[in-house]
CSV table of C-alpha atoms and ligand atoms in Angstrom, one decimal:
chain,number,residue,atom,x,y,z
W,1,UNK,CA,-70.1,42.0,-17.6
W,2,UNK,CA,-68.2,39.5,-19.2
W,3,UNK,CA,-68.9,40.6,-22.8
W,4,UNK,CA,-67.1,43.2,-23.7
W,5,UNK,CA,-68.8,43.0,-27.0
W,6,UNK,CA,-72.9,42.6,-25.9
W,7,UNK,CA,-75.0,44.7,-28.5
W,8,UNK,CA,-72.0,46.0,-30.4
W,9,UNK,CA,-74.2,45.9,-33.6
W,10,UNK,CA,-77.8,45.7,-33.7
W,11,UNK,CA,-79.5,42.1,-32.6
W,12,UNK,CA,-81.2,39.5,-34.4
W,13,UNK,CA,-83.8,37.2,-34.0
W,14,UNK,CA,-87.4,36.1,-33.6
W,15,UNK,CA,-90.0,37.2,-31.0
W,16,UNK,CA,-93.2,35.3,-30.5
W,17,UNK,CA,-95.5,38.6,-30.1
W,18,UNK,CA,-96.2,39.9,-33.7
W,19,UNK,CA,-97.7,36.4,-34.6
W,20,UNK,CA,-98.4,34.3,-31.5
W,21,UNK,CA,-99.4,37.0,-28.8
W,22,UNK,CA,-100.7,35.2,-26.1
W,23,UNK,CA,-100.7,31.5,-27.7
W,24,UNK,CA,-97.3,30.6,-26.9
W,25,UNK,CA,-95.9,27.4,-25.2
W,26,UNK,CA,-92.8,25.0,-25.3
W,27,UNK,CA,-93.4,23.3,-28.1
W,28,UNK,CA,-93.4,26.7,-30.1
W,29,UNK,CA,-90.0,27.7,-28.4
W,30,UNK,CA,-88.5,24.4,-29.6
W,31,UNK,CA,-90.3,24.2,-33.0
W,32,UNK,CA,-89.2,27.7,-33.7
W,33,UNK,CA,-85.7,27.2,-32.6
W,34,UNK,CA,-85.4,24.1,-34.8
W,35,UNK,CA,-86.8,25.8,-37.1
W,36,UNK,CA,-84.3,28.7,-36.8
W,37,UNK,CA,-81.3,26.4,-37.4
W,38,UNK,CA,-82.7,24.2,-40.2
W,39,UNK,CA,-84.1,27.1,-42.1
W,40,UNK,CA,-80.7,28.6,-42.1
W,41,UNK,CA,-81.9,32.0,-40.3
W,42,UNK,CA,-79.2,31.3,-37.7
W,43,UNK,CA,-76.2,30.7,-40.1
W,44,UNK,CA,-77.5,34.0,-41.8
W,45,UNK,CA,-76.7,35.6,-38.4
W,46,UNK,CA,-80.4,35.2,-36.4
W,47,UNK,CA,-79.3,34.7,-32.6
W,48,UNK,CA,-82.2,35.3,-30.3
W,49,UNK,CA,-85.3,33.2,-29.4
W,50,UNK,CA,-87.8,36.0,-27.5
W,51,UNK,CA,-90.9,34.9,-25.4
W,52,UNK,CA,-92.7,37.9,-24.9
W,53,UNK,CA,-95.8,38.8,-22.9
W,54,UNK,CA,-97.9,36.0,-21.7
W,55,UNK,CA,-95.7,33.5,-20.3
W,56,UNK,CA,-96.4,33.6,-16.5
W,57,UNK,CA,-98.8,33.2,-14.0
W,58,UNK,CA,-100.9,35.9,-13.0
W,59,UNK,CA,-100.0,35.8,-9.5
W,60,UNK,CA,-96.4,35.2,-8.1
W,61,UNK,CA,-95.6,32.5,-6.3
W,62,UNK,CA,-95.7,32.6,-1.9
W,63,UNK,CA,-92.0,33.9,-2.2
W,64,UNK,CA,-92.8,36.8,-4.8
W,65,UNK,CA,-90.9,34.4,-7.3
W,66,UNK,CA,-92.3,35.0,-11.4
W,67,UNK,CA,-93.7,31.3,-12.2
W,68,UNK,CA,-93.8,30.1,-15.6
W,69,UNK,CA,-97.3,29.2,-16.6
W,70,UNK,CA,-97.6,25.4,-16.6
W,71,UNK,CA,-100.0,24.7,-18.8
W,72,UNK,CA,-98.1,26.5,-21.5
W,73,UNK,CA,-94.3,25.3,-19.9
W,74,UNK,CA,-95.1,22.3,-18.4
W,75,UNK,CA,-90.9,21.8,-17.7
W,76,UNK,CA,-90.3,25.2,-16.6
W,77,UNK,CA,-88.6,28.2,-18.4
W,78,UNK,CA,-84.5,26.8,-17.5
W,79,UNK,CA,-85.7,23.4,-19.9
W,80,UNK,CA,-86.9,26.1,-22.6
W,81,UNK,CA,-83.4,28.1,-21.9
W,82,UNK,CA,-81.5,24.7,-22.2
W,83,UNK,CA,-83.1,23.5,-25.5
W,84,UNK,CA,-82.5,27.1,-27.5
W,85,UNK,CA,-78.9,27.1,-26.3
W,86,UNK,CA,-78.2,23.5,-27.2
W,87,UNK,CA,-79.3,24.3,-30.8
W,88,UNK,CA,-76.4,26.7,-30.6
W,89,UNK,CA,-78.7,30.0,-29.9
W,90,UNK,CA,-79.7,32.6,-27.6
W,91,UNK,CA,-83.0,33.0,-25.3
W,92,UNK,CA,-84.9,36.1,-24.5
W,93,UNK,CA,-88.1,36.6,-22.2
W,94,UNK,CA,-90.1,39.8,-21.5
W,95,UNK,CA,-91.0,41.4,-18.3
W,96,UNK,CA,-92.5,45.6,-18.0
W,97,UNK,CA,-91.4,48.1,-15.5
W,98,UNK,CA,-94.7,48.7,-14.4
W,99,UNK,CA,-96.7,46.3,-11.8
W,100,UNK,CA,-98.4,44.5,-14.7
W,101,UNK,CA,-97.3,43.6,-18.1
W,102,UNK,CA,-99.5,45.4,-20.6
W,103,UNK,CA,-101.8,41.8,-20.9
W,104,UNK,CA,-101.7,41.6,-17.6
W,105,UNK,CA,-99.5,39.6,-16.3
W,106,UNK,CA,-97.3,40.1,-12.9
W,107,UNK,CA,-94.7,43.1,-13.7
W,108,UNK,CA,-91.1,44.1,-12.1
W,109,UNK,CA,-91.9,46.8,-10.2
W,110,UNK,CA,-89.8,47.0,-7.3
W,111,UNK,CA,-89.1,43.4,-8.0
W,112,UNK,CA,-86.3,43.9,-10.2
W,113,UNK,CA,-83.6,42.7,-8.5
W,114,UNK,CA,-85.5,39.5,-7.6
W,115,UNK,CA,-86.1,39.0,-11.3
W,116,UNK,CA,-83.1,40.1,-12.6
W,117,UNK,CA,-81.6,37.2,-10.5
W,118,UNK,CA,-84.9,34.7,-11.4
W,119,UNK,CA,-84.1,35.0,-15.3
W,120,UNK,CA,-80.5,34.3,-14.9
W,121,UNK,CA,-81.1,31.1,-13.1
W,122,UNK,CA,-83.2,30.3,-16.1
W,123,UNK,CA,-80.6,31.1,-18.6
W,124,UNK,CA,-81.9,34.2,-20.1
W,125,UNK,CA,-79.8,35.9,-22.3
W,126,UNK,CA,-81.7,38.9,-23.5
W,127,UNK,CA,-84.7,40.7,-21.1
W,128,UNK,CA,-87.3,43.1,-23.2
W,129,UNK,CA,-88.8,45.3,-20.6
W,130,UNK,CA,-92.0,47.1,-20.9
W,131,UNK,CA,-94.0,50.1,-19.7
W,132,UNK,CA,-96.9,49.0,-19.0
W,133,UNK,CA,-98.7,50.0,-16.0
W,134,UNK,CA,-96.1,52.0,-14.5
W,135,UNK,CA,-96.7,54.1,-11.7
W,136,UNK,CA,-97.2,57.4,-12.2
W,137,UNK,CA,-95.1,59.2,-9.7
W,138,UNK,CA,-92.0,57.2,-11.2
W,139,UNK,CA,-90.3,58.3,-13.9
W,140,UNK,CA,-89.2,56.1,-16.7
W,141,UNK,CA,-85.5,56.9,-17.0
W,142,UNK,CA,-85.5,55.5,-13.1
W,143,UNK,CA,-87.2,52.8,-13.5
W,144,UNK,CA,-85.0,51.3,-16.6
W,145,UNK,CA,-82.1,52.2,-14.7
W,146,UNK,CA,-83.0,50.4,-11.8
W,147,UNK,CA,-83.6,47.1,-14.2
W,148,UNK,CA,-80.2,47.8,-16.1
W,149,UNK,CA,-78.2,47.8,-12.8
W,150,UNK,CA,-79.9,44.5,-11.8
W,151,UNK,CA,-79.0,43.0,-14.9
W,152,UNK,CA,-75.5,44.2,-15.0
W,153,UNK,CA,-75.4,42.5,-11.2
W,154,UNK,CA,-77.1,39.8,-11.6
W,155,UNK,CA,-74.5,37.3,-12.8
W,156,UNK,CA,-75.0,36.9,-16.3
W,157,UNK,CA,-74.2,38.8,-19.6
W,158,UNK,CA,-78.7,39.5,-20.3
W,159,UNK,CA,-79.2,42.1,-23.2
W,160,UNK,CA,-81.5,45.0,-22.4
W,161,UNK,CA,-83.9,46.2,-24.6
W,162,UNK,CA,-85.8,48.5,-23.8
W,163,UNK,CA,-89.4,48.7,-24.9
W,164,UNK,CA,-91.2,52.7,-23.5
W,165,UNK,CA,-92.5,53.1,-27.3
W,166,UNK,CA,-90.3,56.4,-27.6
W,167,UNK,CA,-91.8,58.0,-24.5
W,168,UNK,CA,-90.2,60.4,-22.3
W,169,UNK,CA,-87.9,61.4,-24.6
W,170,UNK,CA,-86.1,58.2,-23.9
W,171,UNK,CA,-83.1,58.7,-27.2
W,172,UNK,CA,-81.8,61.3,-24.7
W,173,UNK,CA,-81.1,59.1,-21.8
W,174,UNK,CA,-81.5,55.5,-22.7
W,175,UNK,CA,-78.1,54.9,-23.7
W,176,UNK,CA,-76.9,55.9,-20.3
W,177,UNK,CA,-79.0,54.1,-18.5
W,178,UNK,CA,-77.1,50.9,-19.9
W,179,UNK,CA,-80.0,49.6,-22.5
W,180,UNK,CA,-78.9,47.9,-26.2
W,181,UNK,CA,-81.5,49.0,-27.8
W,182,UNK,CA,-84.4,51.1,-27.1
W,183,UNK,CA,-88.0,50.9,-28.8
W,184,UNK,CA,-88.4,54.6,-30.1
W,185,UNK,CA,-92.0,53.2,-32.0
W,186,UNK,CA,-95.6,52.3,-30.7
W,187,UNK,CA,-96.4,48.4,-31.6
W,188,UNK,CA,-96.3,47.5,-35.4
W,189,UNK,CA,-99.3,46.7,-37.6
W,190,UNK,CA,-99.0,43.6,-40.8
W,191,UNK,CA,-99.9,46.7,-42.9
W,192,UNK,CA,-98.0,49.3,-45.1
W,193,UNK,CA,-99.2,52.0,-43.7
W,194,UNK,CA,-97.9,51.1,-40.0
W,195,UNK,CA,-94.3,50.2,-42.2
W,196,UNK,CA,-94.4,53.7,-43.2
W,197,UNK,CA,-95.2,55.6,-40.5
W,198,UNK,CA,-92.7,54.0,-38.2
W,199,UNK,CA,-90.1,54.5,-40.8
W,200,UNK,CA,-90.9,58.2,-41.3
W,201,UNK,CA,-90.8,58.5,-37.5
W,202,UNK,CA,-87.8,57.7,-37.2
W,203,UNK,CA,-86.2,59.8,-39.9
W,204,UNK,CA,-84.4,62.8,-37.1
W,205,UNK,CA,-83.6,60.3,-35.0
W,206,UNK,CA,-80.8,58.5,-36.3
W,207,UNK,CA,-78.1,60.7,-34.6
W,208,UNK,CA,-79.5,59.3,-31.4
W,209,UNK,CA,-78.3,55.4,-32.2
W,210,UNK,CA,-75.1,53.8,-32.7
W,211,UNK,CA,-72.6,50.4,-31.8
W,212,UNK,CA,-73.7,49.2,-28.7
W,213,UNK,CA,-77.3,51.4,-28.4
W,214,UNK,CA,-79.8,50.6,-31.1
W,215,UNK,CA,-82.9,52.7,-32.1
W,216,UNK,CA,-85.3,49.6,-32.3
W,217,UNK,CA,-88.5,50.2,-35.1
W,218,UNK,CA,-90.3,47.5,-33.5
W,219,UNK,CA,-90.2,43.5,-34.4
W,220,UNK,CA,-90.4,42.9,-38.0
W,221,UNK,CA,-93.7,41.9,-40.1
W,222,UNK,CA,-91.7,40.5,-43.0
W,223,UNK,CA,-93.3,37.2,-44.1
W,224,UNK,CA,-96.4,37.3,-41.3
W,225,UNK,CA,-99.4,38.1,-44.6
W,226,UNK,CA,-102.4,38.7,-42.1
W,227,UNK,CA,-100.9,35.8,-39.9
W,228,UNK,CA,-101.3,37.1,-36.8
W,229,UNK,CA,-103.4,35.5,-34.1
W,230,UNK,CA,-104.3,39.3,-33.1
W,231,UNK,CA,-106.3,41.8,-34.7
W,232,UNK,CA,-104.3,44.6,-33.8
W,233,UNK,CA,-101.4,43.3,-35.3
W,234,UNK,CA,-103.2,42.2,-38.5
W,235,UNK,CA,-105.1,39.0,-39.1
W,236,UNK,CA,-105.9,39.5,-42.7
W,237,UNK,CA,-104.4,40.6,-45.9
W,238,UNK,CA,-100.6,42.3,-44.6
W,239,UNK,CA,-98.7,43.1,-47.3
W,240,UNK,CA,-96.8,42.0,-50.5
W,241,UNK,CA,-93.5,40.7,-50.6
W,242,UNK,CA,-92.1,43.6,-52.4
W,243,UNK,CA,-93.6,45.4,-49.3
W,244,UNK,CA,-91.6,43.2,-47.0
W,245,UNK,CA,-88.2,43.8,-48.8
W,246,UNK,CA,-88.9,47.3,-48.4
W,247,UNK,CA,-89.9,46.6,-44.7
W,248,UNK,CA,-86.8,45.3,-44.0
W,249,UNK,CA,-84.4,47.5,-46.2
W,250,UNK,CA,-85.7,50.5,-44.0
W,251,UNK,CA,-85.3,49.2,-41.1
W,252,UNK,CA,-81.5,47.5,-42.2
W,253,UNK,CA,-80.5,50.9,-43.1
W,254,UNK,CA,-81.7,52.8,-40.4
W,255,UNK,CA,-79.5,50.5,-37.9
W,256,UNK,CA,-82.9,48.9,-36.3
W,257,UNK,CA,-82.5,45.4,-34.3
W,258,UNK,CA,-84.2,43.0,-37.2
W,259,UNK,CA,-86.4,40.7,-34.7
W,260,UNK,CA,-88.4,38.4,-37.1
W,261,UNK,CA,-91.8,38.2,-36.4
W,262,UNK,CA,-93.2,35.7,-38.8
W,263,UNK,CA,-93.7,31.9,-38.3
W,264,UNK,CA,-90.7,31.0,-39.1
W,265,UNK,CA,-91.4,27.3,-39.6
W,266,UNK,CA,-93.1,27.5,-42.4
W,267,UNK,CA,-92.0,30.8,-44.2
W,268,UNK,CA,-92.2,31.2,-48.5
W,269,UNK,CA,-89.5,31.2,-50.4
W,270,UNK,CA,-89.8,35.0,-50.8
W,271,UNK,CA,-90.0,35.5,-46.8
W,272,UNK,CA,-86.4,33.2,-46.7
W,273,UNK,CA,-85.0,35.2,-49.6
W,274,UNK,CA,-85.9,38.4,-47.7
W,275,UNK,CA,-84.6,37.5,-44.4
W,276,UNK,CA,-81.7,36.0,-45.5
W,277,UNK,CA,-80.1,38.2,-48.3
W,278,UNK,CA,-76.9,38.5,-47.1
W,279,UNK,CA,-76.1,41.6,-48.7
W,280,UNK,CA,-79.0,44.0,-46.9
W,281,UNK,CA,-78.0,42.4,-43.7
W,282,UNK,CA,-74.5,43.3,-43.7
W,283,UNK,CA,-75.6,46.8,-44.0
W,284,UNK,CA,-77.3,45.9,-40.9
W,285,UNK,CA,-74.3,44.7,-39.0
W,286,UNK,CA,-71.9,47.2,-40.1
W,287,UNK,CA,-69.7,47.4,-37.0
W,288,UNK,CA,-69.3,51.6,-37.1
W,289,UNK,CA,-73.3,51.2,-37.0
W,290,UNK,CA,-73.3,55.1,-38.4
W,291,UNK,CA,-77.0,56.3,-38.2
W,292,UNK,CA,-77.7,57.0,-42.0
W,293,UNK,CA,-78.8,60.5,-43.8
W,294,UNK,CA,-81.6,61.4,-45.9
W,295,UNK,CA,-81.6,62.5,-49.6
W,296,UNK,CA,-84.9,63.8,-50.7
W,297,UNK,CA,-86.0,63.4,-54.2
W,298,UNK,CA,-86.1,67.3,-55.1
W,299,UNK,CA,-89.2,67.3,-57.0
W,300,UNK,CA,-91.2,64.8,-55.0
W,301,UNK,CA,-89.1,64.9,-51.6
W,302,UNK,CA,-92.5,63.4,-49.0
W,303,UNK,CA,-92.4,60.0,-51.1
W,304,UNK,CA,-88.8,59.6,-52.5
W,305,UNK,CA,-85.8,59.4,-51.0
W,306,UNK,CA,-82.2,58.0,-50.5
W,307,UNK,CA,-80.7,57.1,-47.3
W,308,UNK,CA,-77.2,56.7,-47.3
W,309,UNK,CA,-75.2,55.1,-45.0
W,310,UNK,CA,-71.6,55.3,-44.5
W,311,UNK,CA,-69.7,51.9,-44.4
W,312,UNK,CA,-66.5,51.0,-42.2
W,313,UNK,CA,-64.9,49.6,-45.3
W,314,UNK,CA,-65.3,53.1,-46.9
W,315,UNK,CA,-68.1,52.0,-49.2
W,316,UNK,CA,-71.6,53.5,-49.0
W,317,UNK,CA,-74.7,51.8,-48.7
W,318,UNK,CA,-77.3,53.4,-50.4
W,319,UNK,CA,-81.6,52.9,-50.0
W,320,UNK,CA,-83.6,54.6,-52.7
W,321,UNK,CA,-87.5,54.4,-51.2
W,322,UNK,CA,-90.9,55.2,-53.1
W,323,UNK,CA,-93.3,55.0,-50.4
W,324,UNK,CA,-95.7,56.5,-53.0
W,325,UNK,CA,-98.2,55.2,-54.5
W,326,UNK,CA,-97.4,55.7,-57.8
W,327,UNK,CA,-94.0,54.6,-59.8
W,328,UNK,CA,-91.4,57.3,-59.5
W,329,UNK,CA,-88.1,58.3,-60.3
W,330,UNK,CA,-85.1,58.9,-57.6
W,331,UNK,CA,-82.2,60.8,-59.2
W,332,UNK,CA,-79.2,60.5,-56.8
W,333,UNK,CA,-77.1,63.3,-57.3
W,334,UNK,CA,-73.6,62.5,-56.3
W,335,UNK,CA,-72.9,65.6,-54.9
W,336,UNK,CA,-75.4,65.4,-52.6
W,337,UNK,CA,-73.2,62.7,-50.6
W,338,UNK,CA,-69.9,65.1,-51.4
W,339,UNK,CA,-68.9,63.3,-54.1
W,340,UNK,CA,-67.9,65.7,-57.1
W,341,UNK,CA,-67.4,64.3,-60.7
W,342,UNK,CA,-64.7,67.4,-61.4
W,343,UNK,CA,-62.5,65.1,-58.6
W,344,UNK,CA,-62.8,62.6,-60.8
W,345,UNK,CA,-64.7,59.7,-58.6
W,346,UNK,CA,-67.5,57.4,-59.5
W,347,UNK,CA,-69.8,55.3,-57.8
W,348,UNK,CA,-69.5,51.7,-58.2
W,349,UNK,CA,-72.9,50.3,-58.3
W,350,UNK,CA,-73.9,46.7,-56.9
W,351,UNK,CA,-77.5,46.1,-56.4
W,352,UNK,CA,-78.0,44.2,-53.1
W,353,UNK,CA,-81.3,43.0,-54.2
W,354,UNK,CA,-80.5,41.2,-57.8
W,355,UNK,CA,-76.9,41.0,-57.0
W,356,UNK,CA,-75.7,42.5,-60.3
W,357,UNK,CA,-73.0,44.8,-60.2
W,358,UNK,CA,-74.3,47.8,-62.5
W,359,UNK,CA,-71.2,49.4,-63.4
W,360,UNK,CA,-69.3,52.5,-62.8
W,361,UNK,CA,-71.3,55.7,-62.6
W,362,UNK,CA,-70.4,59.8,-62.5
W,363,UNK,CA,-72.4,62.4,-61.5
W,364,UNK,CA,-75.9,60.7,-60.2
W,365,UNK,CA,-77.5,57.5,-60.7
W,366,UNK,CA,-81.4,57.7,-61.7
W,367,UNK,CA,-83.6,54.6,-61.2
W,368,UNK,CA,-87.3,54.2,-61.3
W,369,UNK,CA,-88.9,52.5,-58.2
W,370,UNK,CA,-92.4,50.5,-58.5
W,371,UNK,CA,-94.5,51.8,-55.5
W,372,UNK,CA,-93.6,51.0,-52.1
W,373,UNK,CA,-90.7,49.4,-53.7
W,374,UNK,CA,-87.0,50.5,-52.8
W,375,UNK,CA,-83.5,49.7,-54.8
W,376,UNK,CA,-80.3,49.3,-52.3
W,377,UNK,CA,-77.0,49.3,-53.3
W,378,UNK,CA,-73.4,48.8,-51.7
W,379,UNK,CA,-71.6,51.6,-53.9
W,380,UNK,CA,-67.6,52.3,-53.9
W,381,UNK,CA,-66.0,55.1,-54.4
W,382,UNK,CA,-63.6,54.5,-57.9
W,383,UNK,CA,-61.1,56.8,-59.7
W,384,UNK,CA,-62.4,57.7,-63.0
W,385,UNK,CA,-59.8,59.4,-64.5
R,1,GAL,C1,-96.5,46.3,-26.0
R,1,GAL,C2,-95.2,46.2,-26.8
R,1,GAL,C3,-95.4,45.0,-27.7
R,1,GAL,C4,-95.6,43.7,-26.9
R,1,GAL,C5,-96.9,43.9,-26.1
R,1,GAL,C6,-97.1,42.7,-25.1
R,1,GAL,O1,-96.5,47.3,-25.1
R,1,GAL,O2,-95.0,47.4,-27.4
R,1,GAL,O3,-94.2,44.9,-28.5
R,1,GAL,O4,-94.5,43.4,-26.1
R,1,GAL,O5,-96.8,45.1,-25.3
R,1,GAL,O6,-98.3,42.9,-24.3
């Protein structure tokens, strides 16, 4: 490893699954890494360009070798990996440790070393790795290990992100088997109800992540709207855009990699605004990564709640959620964070989603969120008398 620093806070970027599934080819890669730069995802802090599933041939090639399909990459995967990182980026691709990939496709079962070494000649800089199809006298932990140590020998500095769906207990023993981040969810729906349940799943779990090992929620659906090409995934309807900033305040807070999963080349104003509000993703990036914890509303504690998640400058970021379905109030008592008025500190209050700095306030702060809508603040701790 040459970087010391790989996966030191959670990673960003866009994978071609939630939208594209199958449908994927070189002009997409390119288009979407244009798209990336001139959209100004990448000076917001978006790094990666993932192909997922679907990319190869069904068979390998005579030597055992994983060959790029050529209809859909006509100049090969190392002229996709040189076109992302001349446009200043990053480039992911996807493999499973099973003997297929969950559509199919040729897997890296006991060919791990062999690929490991195939997707640095390409120029791969991040590998998501499946568990599809996975034999069932092998356990997972071994078989993510044995991919991990190929990566770490295989010559270049490749992320690992892990992809088992939260199986096997894998927050116990994923970070030591050497992944970034682990997938702790099963696959992600355009709807709020998949937003909610994923997000509620991972609610006792945030002891488990932290710098360097990231609990990953699954890609993100911000800005997709019943875009997908899938009907798993959700071809109509998806949600609002209030939806989406909840979406994606969740999973800030809760230290998940934000992989976009839209199109980005032709995303709304509201998707940009989303994606790109600097103040929710520095949450994100928070180089401590502390795993946040959970305030319950008292009288209404299932549908409203505050995560709050301490900062390495000493501030506190703060989520309020109503994933109710009605409007409802979240009263943040102070002392619930430790914070007691009789020392005499306030909270100083700036709304990361209008920008407005609210003031100065003792005791609690009391807000009324629309349904499924969430208010998050950077606060700081302030002498008041
Ligand atoms: C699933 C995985 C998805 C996507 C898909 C590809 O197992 O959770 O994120 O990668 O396989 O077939």
């Amino acid at each position: 490893m040459q970087n010391k620093y790989l996966g030191m806070t959670p990673p960003m970027g866009w994978n071609s699954w939630n939208t594209f599934t199958w449908n994927i080819n070189d002009a997409l890669i390119r288009e979407t890494a244009d798209a990336m730069v001139s959209s100004g995802l990448k000076d917001a802090g978006y790094e990666y360009v993932v192909i997922d599933d679907c990319w190869s041939l069904k068979q390998r090639d005579e030597n055992g070798n994983l060959v790029p399909d050529p209809e859909k990459f006509p100049h090969g995967m190392k002229a996709v990996a040189d076109y992302v990182h001349s446009k200043g980026l990053k480039f992911g691709m996807y493999s499973c440790d099973g003997t297929h990939t969950c559509a199919g496709y040729p897997g890296s079962f006991e060919h791990e070393f062999q690929d490991a070494a195939t997707f640095a000649s390409w120029g791969v800089d991040y590998l998501k790795y499946d568990n599809c199809y996975k034999p069932s006298h092998m356990d997972g932990e071994t078989l993510y290990r044995r991919m991990s140590l190929a990566l770490r020998n295989c010559g270049r500095d490749i992320m690992f992100s892990a992809c088992n769906w939260g199986h096997e207990d894998v927050h116990n023993w994923i970070q030591s088997a050497g992944a970034q981040l682990f997938r702790s969810t099963g696959d992600i729906q355009d709807s709020w109800e998949s937003i909610k349940t994923l997000a509620l799943s991972q609610l006792d779990k945030t002891q488990f992540s932290g710098p360097f090992c990231h609990n990953d929620i699954d890609m993100l659906v911000v800005g997709m709207h019943g875009g997908s090409n899938n009907e798993f995934i959700g071809k109509i309807g998806g949600c609002t855009d209030e939806e989406y900033r909840t979406h994606f305040s969740l999973w800030a807070i809760m230290n998940s990699p934000l992989m976009i999963g839209c199109d980005i080349r032709s995303m709304s104003d509201a998707t940009k605004e989303t994606l790109m509000n600097p103040d929710i993703i520095a949450i994100n990036q928070d180089i401590e990564c502390r795993g946040p914890y959970h305030i319950g509303q008292w009288n209404n504690p299932e549908a409203v709640f505050a995560l709050v998640k301490p900062m390495s400058d000493g501030t506190l970021a703060i989520g309020m959620f109503n994933l109710g379905d009605k409007r409802n109030e979240m009263s943040l008592q102070f002392w619930d964070m430790g914070i007691s008025s009789a020392a005499g500190i306030g909270l100083e209050m700036v709304n990361c989603w209008t920008h407005e700095n609210e003031g100065v306030f003792t005791e609690r702060y009391a807000g009324q969120i629309e349904p499924h809508g969430c208010l998050m603040f950077r606060a700081k701790p302030v002498k008041v008398r």
